[in-house]
Coordinates of C-alpha atoms in Angstrom, one line a residue:
M3 CA 94.3 -45.0 20.2
T4 CA 94.8 -45.1 23.9
K5 CA 94.8 -41.6 25.5
P6 CA 97.9 -40.6 27.5
N7 CA 96.4 -41.5 30.9
E8 CA 94.0 -44.2 29.9
S9 CA 94.6 -47.6 31.4
T10 CA 94.3 -50.7 29.3
V11 CA 94.2 -53.0 32.3
E12 CA 90.9 -54.7 32.8
R13 CA 89.8 -54.4 36.5
P14 CA 87.9 -57.1 38.4
L15 CA 84.1 -56.8 38.4
N16 CA 82.6 -55.1 41.5
F17 CA 79.8 -56.9 43.3
I18 CA 77.0 -55.1 41.4
E19 CA 78.6 -56.0 38.1
Q20 CA 78.8 -59.6 39.2
I21 CA 75.1 -59.6 40.0
I22 CA 74.2 -58.1 36.7
T23 CA 76.5 -60.5 34.8
Q24 CA 74.8 -63.4 36.6
D25 CA 71.3 -62.0 35.9
L26 CA 72.0 -61.7 32.2
A27 CA 73.7 -65.1 32.0
T28 CA 70.7 -66.9 33.7
G29 CA 68.1 -65.0 31.6
K30 CA 66.6 -63.3 34.6
H31 CA 67.0 -60.1 32.5
S32 CA 67.6 -59.8 28.8
T33 CA 68.9 -56.2 29.3
I34 CA 69.3 -53.9 32.3
T35 CA 67.9 -50.5 33.2
T36 CA 69.3 -48.4 36.0
R37 CA 68.5 -44.9 37.2
F38 CA 70.1 -41.9 38.9
P39 CA 67.4 -40.2 41.0
P40 CA 68.5 -36.9 42.5
E41 CA 66.2 -34.6 44.4
P42 CA 66.5 -31.1 42.7
N43 CA 67.1 -29.3 46.0
G44 CA 70.7 -28.3 45.5
Y45 CA 73.7 -28.8 43.3
L46 CA 75.3 -32.3 42.9
H47 CA 78.5 -33.0 44.8
I48 CA 81.4 -35.5 44.6
G49 CA 79.3 -38.2 46.2
H50 CA 76.7 -37.9 43.5
A51 CA 79.5 -38.2 40.9
K52 CA 80.2 -41.7 42.2
S53 CA 76.5 -42.6 41.9
I54 CA 76.3 -41.1 38.4
C55 CA 79.4 -43.0 37.2
L56 CA 78.1 -46.2 38.7
N57 CA 74.6 -46.1 37.3
F58 CA 75.3 -44.6 33.9
G59 CA 78.6 -46.7 33.7
L60 CA 76.7 -49.9 34.3
A61 CA 74.3 -49.1 31.5
E62 CA 77.2 -48.2 29.3
R63 CA 79.1 -51.4 30.1
F64 CA 76.3 -53.8 29.7
G65 CA 74.5 -52.1 26.8
G66 CA 71.5 -51.1 28.9
V67 CA 69.7 -47.9 29.7
C68 CA 70.1 -45.4 32.6
N69 CA 67.3 -42.9 33.4
L70 CA 67.9 -39.6 35.0
R71 CA 64.9 -39.3 37.2
F72 CA 64.2 -36.2 39.3
D73 CA 62.8 -37.1 42.7
D74 CA 60.7 -33.9 42.8
T75 CA 58.2 -34.8 45.5
N76 CA 59.0 -31.9 47.9
P77 CA 58.3 -28.6 46.0
A78 CA 59.2 -26.5 49.1
K79 CA 62.9 -27.2 48.6
E80 CA 63.1 -27.7 44.8
D81 CA 63.9 -25.3 42.0
Q82 CA 64.3 -25.2 38.2
E83 CA 67.9 -23.9 38.7
Y84 CA 68.8 -27.2 40.4
I85 CA 67.2 -29.2 37.6
D86 CA 69.2 -27.4 35.0
A87 CA 72.4 -27.7 37.0
I88 CA 72.0 -31.4 37.5
I89 CA 71.4 -32.0 33.8
R90 CA 74.5 -29.9 33.0
D91 CA 76.6 -31.9 35.5
V92 CA 75.6 -35.3 34.2
N93 CA 76.2 -34.3 30.7
W94 CA 79.6 -32.8 31.6
L95 CA 80.7 -36.0 33.2
G96 CA 80.2 -37.6 29.8
F97 CA 76.7 -39.2 30.1
P98 CA 73.9 -38.1 27.7
T99 CA 70.5 -37.3 29.0
G100 CA 67.5 -37.0 26.6
G101 CA 67.4 -37.5 22.9
D102 CA 67.4 -41.3 22.5
A103 CA 66.1 -44.5 24.1
K104 CA 69.3 -45.0 26.1
S105 CA 69.3 -41.6 27.8
Q106 CA 66.0 -40.2 29.0
I107 CA 64.9 -37.7 31.6
F108 CA 62.0 -38.5 33.9
F109 CA 60.3 -36.7 36.8
A110 CA 58.6 -38.5 39.7
S111 CA 56.0 -35.7 39.4
A112 CA 54.9 -37.2 36.1
Y113 CA 53.6 -40.2 38.1
F114 CA 51.5 -38.2 40.6
D115 CA 48.2 -39.3 39.1
Q116 CA 49.2 -43.0 39.1
L117 CA 50.6 -42.7 42.6
Y118 CA 47.4 -41.2 43.8
D119 CA 45.4 -44.0 42.2
W120 CA 47.6 -46.6 43.9
A121 CA 47.2 -44.8 47.2
L122 CA 43.4 -45.2 46.8
D123 CA 44.0 -48.9 46.0
L124 CA 45.9 -49.3 49.3
I125 CA 43.1 -47.6 51.2
K126 CA 40.4 -49.7 49.6
N127 CA 42.3 -52.8 50.5
G128 CA 42.6 -51.7 54.1
K129 CA 46.4 -51.1 53.8
A130 CA 46.5 -47.4 54.3
Y131 CA 44.7 -44.8 56.5
V132 CA 44.5 -41.1 57.2
C133 CA 46.2 -40.3 60.5
G134 CA 45.5 -37.1 62.4
L135 CA 48.3 -37.4 65.0
S136 CA 50.5 -34.3 65.3
P137 CA 54.1 -34.8 64.4
D138 CA 55.1 -34.9 68.1
E139 CA 52.3 -37.4 68.9
A140 CA 53.3 -39.5 65.9
R141 CA 56.9 -39.7 67.2
E142 CA 55.7 -40.7 70.6
Y143 CA 53.4 -43.5 69.1
R144 CA 56.2 -44.7 66.9
G145 CA 58.3 -46.2 69.7
T146 CA 62.0 -46.5 69.7
L147 CA 64.7 -48.8 68.4
T148 CA 64.2 -51.0 71.5
E149 CA 60.5 -50.5 72.2
P150 CA 57.6 -51.3 69.8
G151 CA 55.3 -48.5 68.7
R152 CA 51.6 -48.1 69.5
P153 CA 48.7 -48.1 67.0
S154 CA 47.5 -44.7 66.1
P155 CA 43.9 -44.0 67.3
Y156 CA 43.0 -43.4 63.7
R157 CA 44.4 -46.7 62.5
D158 CA 41.0 -48.6 62.5
R159 CA 39.0 -46.1 60.5
S160 CA 36.8 -47.6 57.9
V161 CA 37.7 -47.7 54.3
E162 CA 34.9 -45.3 53.5
E163 CA 36.1 -42.8 56.2
N164 CA 39.7 -43.0 55.0
L165 CA 38.6 -42.4 51.4
A166 CA 36.6 -39.4 52.4
E167 CA 39.5 -38.0 54.6
F168 CA 42.0 -38.6 51.8
E169 CA 39.8 -36.7 49.4
K170 CA 39.7 -33.8 51.9
M171 CA 43.4 -33.8 52.0
R172 CA 43.6 -33.7 48.2
S173 CA 41.1 -30.9 47.9
G174 CA 42.9 -28.7 50.3
A175 CA 40.4 -28.9 53.2
Y176 CA 43.2 -29.4 55.8
D177 CA 46.2 -27.2 56.7
E178 CA 49.7 -28.5 56.4
G179 CA 50.6 -30.9 59.2
A180 CA 46.9 -31.6 60.1
C181 CA 47.1 -35.2 58.8
V182 CA 49.0 -37.6 56.6
L183 CA 48.3 -40.8 54.8
R184 CA 50.1 -43.8 56.4
A185 CA 50.6 -47.4 55.3
K186 CA 49.1 -49.9 57.7
I187 CA 51.9 -52.4 58.2
D188 CA 53.2 -53.3 61.7
M189 CA 53.7 -50.9 64.6
A190 CA 55.7 -53.6 66.5
A191 CA 58.1 -54.2 63.6
G192 CA 61.8 -54.4 64.6
N193 CA 62.5 -52.2 61.5
I194 CA 61.1 -48.8 62.4
N195 CA 60.6 -48.0 58.7
L196 CA 57.7 -50.5 58.7
R197 CA 55.8 -48.9 61.6
D198 CA 53.0 -47.4 59.5
P199 CA 55.2 -45.1 57.4
I200 CA 53.9 -41.9 55.9
L201 CA 52.9 -42.1 52.2
Y202 CA 51.4 -38.6 51.6
R203 CA 51.7 -35.3 53.4
I204 CA 50.1 -31.9 52.8
R205 CA 52.2 -29.3 51.2
K206 CA 50.4 -26.2 50.0
Q207 CA 53.2 -25.3 47.6
S208 CA 53.2 -24.6 43.9
H209 CA 55.2 -27.3 42.1
H210 CA 57.8 -26.5 39.4
Q211 CA 56.4 -29.2 37.1
T212 CA 52.7 -29.6 38.1
G213 CA 51.9 -26.0 39.2
D214 CA 49.0 -25.8 41.7
K215 CA 47.3 -29.1 40.7
W216 CA 48.3 -30.8 43.9
C217 CA 48.5 -29.9 47.6
I218 CA 49.4 -33.4 48.7
Y219 CA 52.7 -34.9 47.7
P220 CA 54.0 -38.5 48.0
T221 CA 57.1 -39.2 50.2
Y222 CA 60.3 -40.4 48.8
D223 CA 59.8 -43.9 50.2
Y224 CA 56.4 -44.2 48.5
A225 CA 57.3 -42.6 45.1
H226 CA 60.7 -44.2 44.7
G227 CA 60.0 -47.9 44.2
Q228 CA 56.8 -47.2 42.2
G229 CA 58.8 -44.9 39.9
D230 CA 61.3 -47.8 39.5
A231 CA 58.5 -50.1 38.6
I232 CA 56.8 -47.7 36.1
E233 CA 60.2 -47.2 34.3
G234 CA 61.1 -50.9 34.3
I235 CA 64.2 -50.5 36.4
T236 CA 65.9 -53.8 36.8
H237 CA 68.6 -52.8 39.3
S238 CA 67.8 -50.0 41.7
I239 CA 71.1 -49.0 43.2
C240 CA 71.1 -47.0 46.4
T241 CA 73.6 -46.1 49.1
L242 CA 73.8 -48.0 52.3
E243 CA 71.6 -45.8 54.4
F244 CA 68.6 -47.1 52.3
A245 CA 69.2 -50.7 53.2
D246 CA 66.8 -50.4 56.1
H247 CA 64.2 -48.9 53.7
R248 CA 64.4 -52.0 51.4
P249 CA 61.7 -54.0 53.3
L250 CA 59.3 -51.0 52.8
Y251 CA 60.4 -50.7 49.2
E252 CA 59.5 -54.4 48.7
W253 CA 56.3 -54.3 50.8
L254 CA 54.9 -51.5 48.6
L255 CA 55.8 -53.3 45.4
D256 CA 54.2 -56.5 46.7
N257 CA 51.0 -54.7 47.7
L258 CA 50.4 -52.6 44.6
P259 CA 49.5 -53.6 41.0
V260 CA 52.8 -52.3 39.7
P261 CA 53.9 -53.3 36.1
A262 CA 57.4 -54.6 37.2
Q263 CA 59.3 -55.9 40.2
P264 CA 62.6 -54.0 40.4
R265 CA 65.2 -55.1 43.0
Q266 CA 67.2 -52.7 45.2
Y267 CA 70.9 -53.1 45.9
E268 CA 73.0 -51.0 48.2
F269 CA 76.6 -49.8 48.0
A270 CA 78.8 -47.7 50.2
R271 CA 78.5 -43.9 49.6
L272 CA 81.5 -41.8 49.0
E273 CA 82.9 -40.2 52.2
L274 CA 85.9 -37.9 51.8
N275 CA 87.9 -36.4 54.6
Y276 CA 88.4 -32.6 54.7
T277 CA 85.0 -32.5 53.0
I278 CA 81.3 -32.1 53.8
T279 CA 78.6 -33.3 51.4
S280 CA 75.4 -32.4 53.4
K281 CA 73.3 -30.4 51.0
R282 CA 71.9 -28.4 54.0
K283 CA 75.4 -27.4 55.1
L284 CA 76.6 -26.7 51.6
K285 CA 73.5 -24.4 51.2
Q286 CA 74.4 -22.7 54.5
L287 CA 77.9 -22.0 53.1
V288 CA 76.3 -20.4 50.1
D289 CA 73.5 -18.5 51.8
E290 CA 75.8 -17.1 54.5
N291 CA 78.5 -16.0 52.0
Y292 CA 81.3 -18.2 53.2
V293 CA 81.7 -19.1 49.5
D294 CA 80.8 -17.3 46.3
A295 CA 78.1 -19.7 45.2
W296 CA 77.3 -23.4 44.7
D297 CA 80.0 -23.4 42.0
D298 CA 82.7 -21.8 44.2
P299 CA 85.9 -23.7 43.3
R300 CA 86.4 -24.7 47.0
M301 CA 83.0 -26.5 47.1
P302 CA 82.8 -30.3 46.6
T303 CA 80.0 -29.7 44.0
I304 CA 80.5 -31.0 40.5
A305 CA 80.0 -27.4 39.3
G306 CA 82.6 -26.1 41.7
M307 CA 85.1 -28.8 40.6
R308 CA 84.4 -28.0 37.0
R309 CA 85.0 -24.2 37.6
R310 CA 88.2 -25.1 39.5
G311 CA 89.6 -27.0 36.5
Y312 CA 88.9 -30.6 37.3
S313 CA 88.2 -32.6 34.1
P314 CA 85.3 -35.1 33.8
R315 CA 88.0 -37.7 32.9
A316 CA 89.7 -37.1 36.3
L317 CA 86.5 -37.6 38.3
R318 CA 85.6 -40.7 36.4
N319 CA 89.1 -42.1 36.9
F320 CA 88.8 -41.3 40.6
C321 CA 85.4 -43.0 40.9
D322 CA 86.9 -46.1 39.2
L323 CA 90.0 -45.9 41.5
I324 CA 88.0 -46.0 44.7
G325 CA 85.7 -48.8 43.5
V326 CA 82.3 -50.0 44.6
T327 CA 81.9 -51.9 47.8
K328 CA 79.4 -52.8 50.5
S329 CA 81.6 -51.5 53.4
A330 CA 81.5 -47.9 54.5
S331 CA 84.8 -46.1 54.8
T332 CA 86.4 -42.7 54.4
V333 CA 88.5 -42.0 51.4
D334 CA 91.5 -39.7 51.7
V335 CA 90.9 -36.6 49.6
G336 CA 94.5 -37.1 48.5
M337 CA 93.3 -39.9 46.2
L338 CA 91.0 -37.4 44.5
E339 CA 93.9 -34.9 44.2
F340 CA 96.1 -37.6 42.8
A341 CA 93.6 -38.5 40.1
V342 CA 93.3 -34.8 39.2
R343 CA 97.0 -34.2 39.2
D344 CA 97.7 -37.4 37.2
D345 CA 95.1 -36.4 34.6
L346 CA 96.4 -32.8 34.2
N347 CA 100.0 -33.9 34.1
A348 CA 99.2 -36.0 31.1
N349 CA 96.9 -33.7 29.3
A350 CA 97.4 -30.0 30.3
P351 CA 99.3 -27.8 27.9
R352 CA 102.2 -25.9 29.4
A353 CA 102.5 -22.1 29.8
M354 CA 104.5 -19.7 31.9
C355 CA 103.1 -17.2 34.4
V356 CA 105.0 -15.1 36.9
L357 CA 102.8 -14.7 40.0
S358 CA 105.0 -12.0 41.8
P359 CA 106.9 -10.2 39.1
L360 CA 110.4 -8.9 39.4
K361 CA 111.8 -7.0 36.4
L362 CA 115.1 -7.9 34.8
V363 CA 116.7 -5.5 32.3
I364 CA 119.1 -7.2 30.0
N365 CA 121.6 -4.4 29.2
N366 CA 123.4 -6.1 26.3
F367 CA 120.3 -7.5 24.5
A368 CA 120.6 -5.1 21.6
D369 CA 124.3 -5.9 21.2
H370 CA 123.5 -9.5 20.2
F371 CA 120.1 -9.3 18.5
S372 CA 119.1 -7.0 15.7
E373 CA 115.5 -7.2 16.5
S374 CA 113.8 -5.9 19.7
T375 CA 111.9 -9.1 20.0
I376 CA 113.2 -12.6 19.5
A377 CA 110.8 -15.5 19.0
V378 CA 111.7 -18.6 21.0
G379 CA 109.9 -21.9 20.8
Q380 CA 108.7 -24.1 23.6
P381 CA 106.7 -27.4 23.4
C382 CA 103.1 -27.2 24.4
H383 CA 103.7 -30.5 26.3
P384 CA 107.2 -32.0 26.7
Q385 CA 105.9 -35.6 26.6
H386 CA 103.5 -35.1 23.7
P387 CA 105.1 -33.5 20.6
E388 CA 101.8 -34.0 18.7
M389 CA 100.5 -31.1 20.8
G390 CA 102.8 -28.8 18.9
E391 CA 104.9 -25.8 20.0
R392 CA 104.1 -22.3 21.2
T393 CA 106.1 -19.2 20.4
L394 CA 107.3 -16.9 23.2
P395 CA 108.6 -13.3 22.7
F396 CA 112.0 -12.8 24.3
T397 CA 112.8 -9.1 24.9
A398 CA 115.3 -6.9 26.7
E399 CA 113.1 -6.6 29.7
V400 CA 111.5 -9.7 31.3
F401 CA 109.8 -10.6 34.5
I402 CA 110.8 -13.5 36.8
D403 CA 109.2 -14.4 40.1
V404 CA 110.6 -12.4 43.0
S405 CA 111.2 -15.7 44.8
D406 CA 113.6 -16.7 42.0
F407 CA 116.2 -14.0 42.8
T408 CA 118.4 -13.4 45.8
E409 CA 121.3 -11.1 46.7
D410 CA 122.6 -13.7 49.1
T411 CA 125.7 -14.9 47.4
S412 CA 126.5 -17.3 50.3
L413 CA 123.8 -19.7 49.2
S414 CA 125.1 -22.9 47.7
R415 CA 124.0 -24.0 44.2
K416 CA 122.4 -27.0 45.9
K417 CA 120.3 -24.8 48.2
F418 CA 119.3 -22.2 45.7
K419 CA 119.1 -23.2 42.0
R420 CA 117.8 -19.8 40.8
L421 CA 119.2 -16.4 40.0
V422 CA 121.8 -15.0 42.5
L423 CA 123.5 -11.6 42.2
G424 CA 126.8 -12.2 40.3
D425 CA 125.8 -15.6 39.0
Y426 CA 124.2 -17.3 36.0
V427 CA 120.8 -18.9 35.4
R428 CA 119.0 -20.0 32.2
L429 CA 115.7 -18.5 31.2
R430 CA 113.6 -21.5 30.1
G431 CA 113.8 -21.8 26.3
A432 CA 115.9 -18.6 26.0
S433 CA 119.4 -17.3 26.9
V434 CA 121.6 -17.8 29.9
I435 CA 121.8 -14.6 31.9
K436 CA 123.9 -13.1 34.7
A437 CA 122.6 -10.8 37.4
E438 CA 124.9 -7.8 37.5
K439 CA 123.4 -5.1 39.6
V440 CA 120.4 -4.4 41.8
V441 CA 118.6 -1.0 41.3
R442 CA 116.5 0.3 44.1
D443 CA 113.7 2.9 44.4
E444 CA 113.6 5.7 46.9
A445 CA 112.1 3.4 49.6
G446 CA 115.0 1.0 49.2
E447 CA 112.9 -1.7 47.5
I448 CA 114.3 -3.5 44.5
S449 CA 113.1 -1.7 41.4
Y450 CA 114.7 -4.0 38.8
V451 CA 117.9 -6.1 38.4
E452 CA 120.4 -5.3 35.6
C453 CA 121.5 -8.4 33.8
S454 CA 123.6 -9.5 30.9
L455 CA 123.0 -12.4 28.5
V456 CA 125.6 -14.9 27.4
P457 CA 125.4 -14.8 23.6
N458 CA 124.5 -17.9 21.5
T459 CA 122.9 -19.8 24.4
I460 CA 119.3 -20.0 23.0
G461 CA 119.1 -23.8 22.6
E462 CA 122.8 -24.1 23.1
D463 CA 125.1 -24.8 26.1
P464 CA 127.1 -21.8 27.4
P465 CA 130.9 -21.6 27.0
E466 CA 133.1 -23.7 29.2
G467 CA 133.4 -22.1 32.6
I468 CA 129.9 -20.7 32.7
R469 CA 127.6 -23.0 34.7
P470 CA 124.0 -21.8 35.3
R471 CA 122.6 -22.6 38.7
G472 CA 119.3 -23.8 37.2
V473 CA 116.4 -23.0 34.9
I474 CA 113.7 -20.5 35.8
H475 CA 110.4 -19.4 34.2
W476 CA 109.9 -15.9 32.9
V477 CA 107.7 -13.8 30.6
S478 CA 108.4 -10.7 28.5
A479 CA 107.8 -7.5 30.4
T480 CA 106.5 -5.7 27.3
E481 CA 104.7 -8.6 25.5
S482 CA 102.9 -10.4 28.3
V483 CA 99.4 -10.1 29.7
E484 CA 98.5 -9.0 33.2
C485 CA 96.1 -11.3 35.1
E486 CA 94.6 -12.1 38.5
V487 CA 95.5 -15.5 40.0
R488 CA 93.2 -17.1 42.6
L489 CA 95.0 -19.7 44.7
Y490 CA 92.4 -22.2 45.9
D491 CA 93.1 -24.8 48.6
R492 CA 91.0 -27.2 50.8
L493 CA 88.0 -25.4 52.3
F494 CA 88.4 -27.2 55.6
N495 CA 91.5 -27.7 57.7
D496 CA 90.0 -30.5 59.8
P497 CA 89.8 -34.0 58.3
S498 CA 86.3 -34.5 59.9
P499 CA 84.7 -31.0 59.9
D500 CA 81.2 -32.1 60.8
A501 CA 81.9 -35.2 63.0
G502 CA 81.7 -35.6 66.8
G503 CA 79.4 -32.6 67.4
K504 CA 81.9 -30.1 65.9
E505 CA 80.6 -26.9 64.4
F506 CA 81.7 -27.3 60.8
L507 CA 82.1 -23.5 60.3
D508 CA 84.8 -23.5 63.0
C509 CA 86.8 -25.8 60.7
L510 CA 87.0 -23.5 57.7
N511 CA 90.5 -23.0 56.3
P512 CA 91.2 -19.2 56.4
E513 CA 93.7 -19.7 53.6
S514 CA 91.4 -21.6 51.3
L515 CA 91.6 -18.6 48.9
V516 CA 94.4 -16.2 48.2
V517 CA 94.0 -13.7 45.5
I518 CA 97.0 -12.4 43.6
S519 CA 96.7 -9.3 41.5
G520 CA 99.3 -8.1 39.0
A521 CA 100.6 -11.5 37.9
R522 CA 102.0 -11.6 34.4
A523 CA 101.3 -14.5 31.9
E524 CA 102.8 -15.3 28.6
I525 CA 101.1 -13.6 25.7
N526 CA 99.7 -16.9 24.4
L527 CA 97.3 -17.1 27.4
N528 CA 95.4 -14.2 25.8
G529 CA 93.8 -17.0 23.8
A530 CA 93.2 -19.3 26.8
E531 CA 89.9 -21.2 26.6
L532 CA 87.3 -21.7 29.2
G533 CA 87.4 -25.3 30.4
V534 CA 91.0 -25.9 29.5
A535 CA 93.5 -26.4 32.3
Y536 CA 97.1 -25.3 31.8
Q537 CA 100.2 -26.1 33.7
F538 CA 101.9 -22.9 34.7
E539 CA 105.4 -24.2 34.8
R540 CA 106.8 -24.6 38.3
E541 CA 103.5 -23.2 39.8
G542 CA 100.7 -25.7 39.3
Y543 CA 97.7 -26.2 37.2
F544 CA 95.4 -23.4 36.4
T545 CA 92.2 -22.7 34.4
L546 CA 90.3 -19.5 33.4
D547 CA 87.6 -18.7 35.9
S548 CA 84.1 -18.9 34.3
R549 CA 82.6 -16.4 36.6
Y550 CA 85.1 -13.5 36.9
S551 CA 87.4 -13.8 33.9
T552 CA 86.6 -11.4 30.9
A553 CA 88.3 -10.3 27.7
E554 CA 89.5 -7.2 29.6
K555 CA 90.7 -9.0 32.7
L556 CA 91.9 -12.6 32.8
V557 CA 91.4 -14.5 36.0
F558 CA 92.9 -17.9 36.5
N559 CA 92.0 -20.4 39.2
R560 CA 94.6 -22.7 40.6
T561 CA 93.2 -26.2 40.1
I562 CA 95.9 -28.0 42.1
G563 CA 99.6 -27.7 42.8
L564 CA 102.3 -29.7 41.1
K565 CA 102.8 -31.8 44.2
D566 CA 100.9 -32.5 47.4
N567 CA 102.3 -30.1 50.1
W568 CA 99.2 -30.1 52.4
E569 CA 100.7 -32.2 55.2
S570 CA 103.6 -29.8 55.5
K571 CA 101.2 -26.9 55.8
V572 CA 99.1 -28.4 58.5
S573 CA 101.8 -30.1 60.5

């Protein structure tokens, strides 16, 4: 059966799907194998979500395989925490990892022995050499985009000398930065990536997978294509910034005895306005305590979006909505928010929560009900009766939101459709009431409002002549649960926070988090589940916070508002 928000319309094939369809039709490949190769040096973000959905989605669509391969070639920046988080994120998005032939986990570090042997092969064939230029000297020799580079003075070492020097690198005889292994290609190449690129560098760091076995580590450019070949990747799909690296990718495959010849294709990475996706800058936000952690609900990380209440279905729908193209462009974050709101509107159960409580005392409650608590029913979702009903306790004292009451009797019904002193309003699912009197404390603040109910109006229209201004949400004052509500908004108030030389920290939105204590939620939310988003009627979509919420103290995060009001806030 089609889910409430699931489209049955077949979309056109994107350009990568067209290539794969052609490759399968011509017999170039009998099946496909893709891969998602993150470096475990941080948490995955929304841009990675697009790549995950693309690579795993292609395997899913064409009955192939997608490998999750960790590009763990730089132990100085990597950590097991990030590996665990990446696996968790990929699984949460709905893609399995490990356990069968169609979902396996690989590590580039598992290929270190083979990569080392292939590096020896390049040296023996005169296609690689150990270079002792300092980093500054190497930059000088490399040339510019308009000027060719110059050969390193170490470029013409003999094979025997290079083998001996590479062995010294491997055995730890040299300090970090003393020398590197470089491919011998063309220092005058127009593509600067072919000007004798680095294949190995010295890193005297313990590795999370291989321990202290190695003190030299392959570069991404060297390990990536060879990892693809070892795993039999048919379509190696990268973002556009790797297009200039493709000639090096192909040169290495052509000059090594690899078991397969994968092909690299590039697509436009996801760029969102009001968002940064630089791992370095995201890490800075965490390290300098601008946010709670990598999973702070304001972060564009998958973990942050999960904690905020986004569903994997919403992210997958968003990635499908923006499509896969070869042209770089910036996507309006409003499209992501639309996908989230559209998903939650269709799937989130309803509940009532009063963020800023004002007490109403219904003086004639006992005159019309023999019990102190009346059970009233409300649908869990108005468009989906199959989701059932919830029961709400209606009592003589209730809370409404302070913004839903005014003493200004001059306000028209069109202007204020809520409770006005001396007028009527309906409590959603319960009785029509009238505000009779305001009771104040010693400071002159409203303590509570005395009201009266119109009898026989639960589920029924009031008598002729009584016309409620509108319908407002409420909770019982005696049978509700106190909670904290955290109102999250966009982390940045600038559409391009790290563009044009701007200091991205200067673009932080000071109102990206507002914490409300003392909110009151309907009693049913005592059983709220982690990972389930609820629509707080007239307030927005909320979910339990996985970090701060406990059985003793419920904490709800606002996932998103009922409608987009960002432009009105920044204009």
